[in-house]
Structure formats: C-alpha cells, structure tokens
C-alpha cells in the first residue's frame, strides 16, 4: 500500500510558477512509476508527466514540455513538479499517482491539489 500526499497548489497569474510536492508513505518506491495527472473542469483527466522512480526516466506530455519539470528526492520519498510559464489551460486539479512498473493502471492516488491560473 502506497499513500501519497500532495501539496503546493494555489492561485497564480499567467506566466507565473508553482511547485507541487507529492510525498509517499514510508517504504521505497523502487519498481514504481509515479505520474502527475490533472483534470480540468469538464474535461477528462490527463497525464502531464511520469517517471520511473529508480532511473528517473521522465515522460512529458506535449502540452507541458519545456515548461514543467519533474524531479524527485529519493531520501525524502518526495516527487516535485515545477510548473513554469503557467497558462490558463493549466488550471485544474493535479494528482500524483503511482503504479508498479509494467502495470497499465495507476492504483495509488493522492488527494489532489487545485491549481488555478488567472488571466
């Protein structure tokens, strides 16, 4: 069982930055993939970034590539999503989630944190 706790959302103006954090419960995330997802009002949830915890191989969705940076601190069991040059379309609830490597579905989810970008 992996528990994920997120923080760092908020209200920011267009062009601003926010950093989200996702801390996993005690226990190694070795052999896990951690993904950042978001859900905008009236839209389906989409993945924005994902990485393998051990090798830190990172995937970015085209919509955020060059603006968002995923990182992690293995000693703190914490992942970060640095979001720069924010746009109104980045508004939504952001979730971190984890799945075992090789699995299709994310099974462990954080509670979500609201990000609002005002124009």
C-alpha positions as CSV (number, residue, x, y, z in Angstrom):
1,X,0.0,0.0,0.0
2,X,1.4,3.4,-1.0
3,X,-0.1,6.6,0.4
4,X,0.5,9.8,-1.5
5,X,0.1,13.3,0.0
6,X,0.2,16.3,-2.3
7,X,0.8,20.0,-1.6
8,X,1.7,23.2,-3.3
9,X,-1.3,24.1,-5.4
10,X,-2.8,27.6,-5.4
11,X,-3.7,30.6,-7.4
12,X,-1.2,32.2,-9.8
13,X,-1.3,34.6,-12.6
14,X,-0.5,33.8,-16.2
15,X,3.2,33.3,-16.7
16,X,3.8,32.5,-13.0
17,X,5.2,29.4,-11.4
18,X,4.1,26.8,-8.8
19,X,5.8,23.8,-7.4
20,X,3.8,20.8,-6.4
21,X,5.0,18.1,-4.0
22,X,4.0,14.5,-3.6
23,X,5.3,12.6,-0.6
24,X,4.9,8.9,-0.5
25,X,4.4,6.9,2.7
26,X,7.3,5.1,4.2
27,X,8.7,2.5,2.0
28,X,10.7,2.5,-1.1
29,X,9.2,3.4,-4.5
30,X,11.7,1.2,-6.2
31,X,10.0,-0.5,-9.1
32,X,7.2,2.1,-9.2
33,X,6.3,4.6,-11.8
34,X,5.0,7.9,-10.5
35,X,2.8,10.1,-12.7
36,X,1.4,13.6,-12.4
37,X,-2.1,13.9,-13.8
38,X,-4.5,16.8,-14.0
39,X,-8.2,17.2,-14.5
40,X,-9.6,20.5,-15.8
41,X,-13.3,21.4,-15.3
42,X,-15.5,19.5,-17.7
43,X,-12.6,17.5,-19.1
44,X,-11.1,14.1,-18.7
45,X,-8.1,13.5,-16.5
46,X,-4.9,13.6,-18.4
47,X,-1.3,12.7,-17.6
48,X,1.2,15.5,-17.8
49,X,4.4,13.8,-16.6
50,X,5.6,10.4,-15.4
51,X,8.9,8.9,-14.4
52,X,10.4,5.7,-13.2
53,X,11.4,6.2,-9.6
54,X,14.7,4.4,-9.8
55,X,16.1,5.5,-13.1
56,X,14.2,8.8,-13.2
57,X,13.3,8.4,-16.9
58,X,10.8,11.1,-17.5
59,X,7.9,11.5,-19.9
60,X,6.2,14.8,-20.5
61,X,3.0,15.5,-22.3
62,X,3.4,17.8,-25.3
63,X,1.2,20.4,-23.6
64,X,3.7,20.9,-20.8
65,X,7.0,20.0,-22.4
66,X,9.6,22.8,-21.9
67,X,7.5,24.4,-19.1
68,X,7.1,21.7,-16.4
69,X,10.0,19.9,-14.7
70,X,9.6,16.7,-12.8
71,X,12.1,15.7,-10.1
72,X,12.3,13.6,-7.0
73,X,14.2,13.4,-3.8
74,X,14.7,9.7,-3.1
75,X,15.7,10.4,0.5
76,X,12.6,12.3,1.3
77,X,10.4,9.9,-0.8
78,X,9.1,13.1,-2.4
79,X,8.4,14.0,-6.0
80,X,8.1,17.5,-7.3
81,X,6.5,19.1,-10.3
82,X,7.9,22.6,-11.0
83,X,5.4,24.4,-13.3
84,X,6.6,27.4,-15.1
85,X,5.1,29.8,-17.6
86,X,1.7,28.8,-16.5
87,X,-1.3,29.3,-18.8
88,X,-5.0,29.4,-18.1
89,X,-5.4,26.0,-19.7
90,X,-3.1,24.6,-17.0
91,X,-5.9,25.2,-14.5
92,X,-7.2,22.0,-12.9
93,X,-6.8,19.6,-10.0
94,X,-3.4,18.0,-10.1
95,X,-2.9,14.5,-8.8
96,X,0.2,12.3,-8.3
97,X,-0.3,8.6,-8.7
98,X,1.8,5.5,-8.5
99,X,1.8,2.2,-10.2
100,X,4.1,-0.8,-10.3
101,X,6.4,-0.9,-13.3
102,X,4.9,-2.9,-16.1
103,X,1.3,-2.2,-14.9
104,X,-1.1,-0.4,-17.0
105,X,-3.2,1.4,-14.4
106,X,-2.2,3.8,-11.6
107,X,-3.6,2.3,-8.5
108,X,-2.4,4.7,-5.8
109,X,-3.6,8.3,-5.9
110,X,-3.0,11.4,-3.9
111,X,-5.9,13.6,-2.8
112,X,-5.3,16.2,-5.5
113,X,-4.4,19.8,-5.3
114,X,-6.1,22.7,-7.1
115,X,-4.1,24.9,-9.5
116,X,-5.7,28.0,-10.8
117,X,-4.1,30.2,-13.4
118,X,-5.8,33.6,-13.8
119,X,-5.5,35.7,-16.9
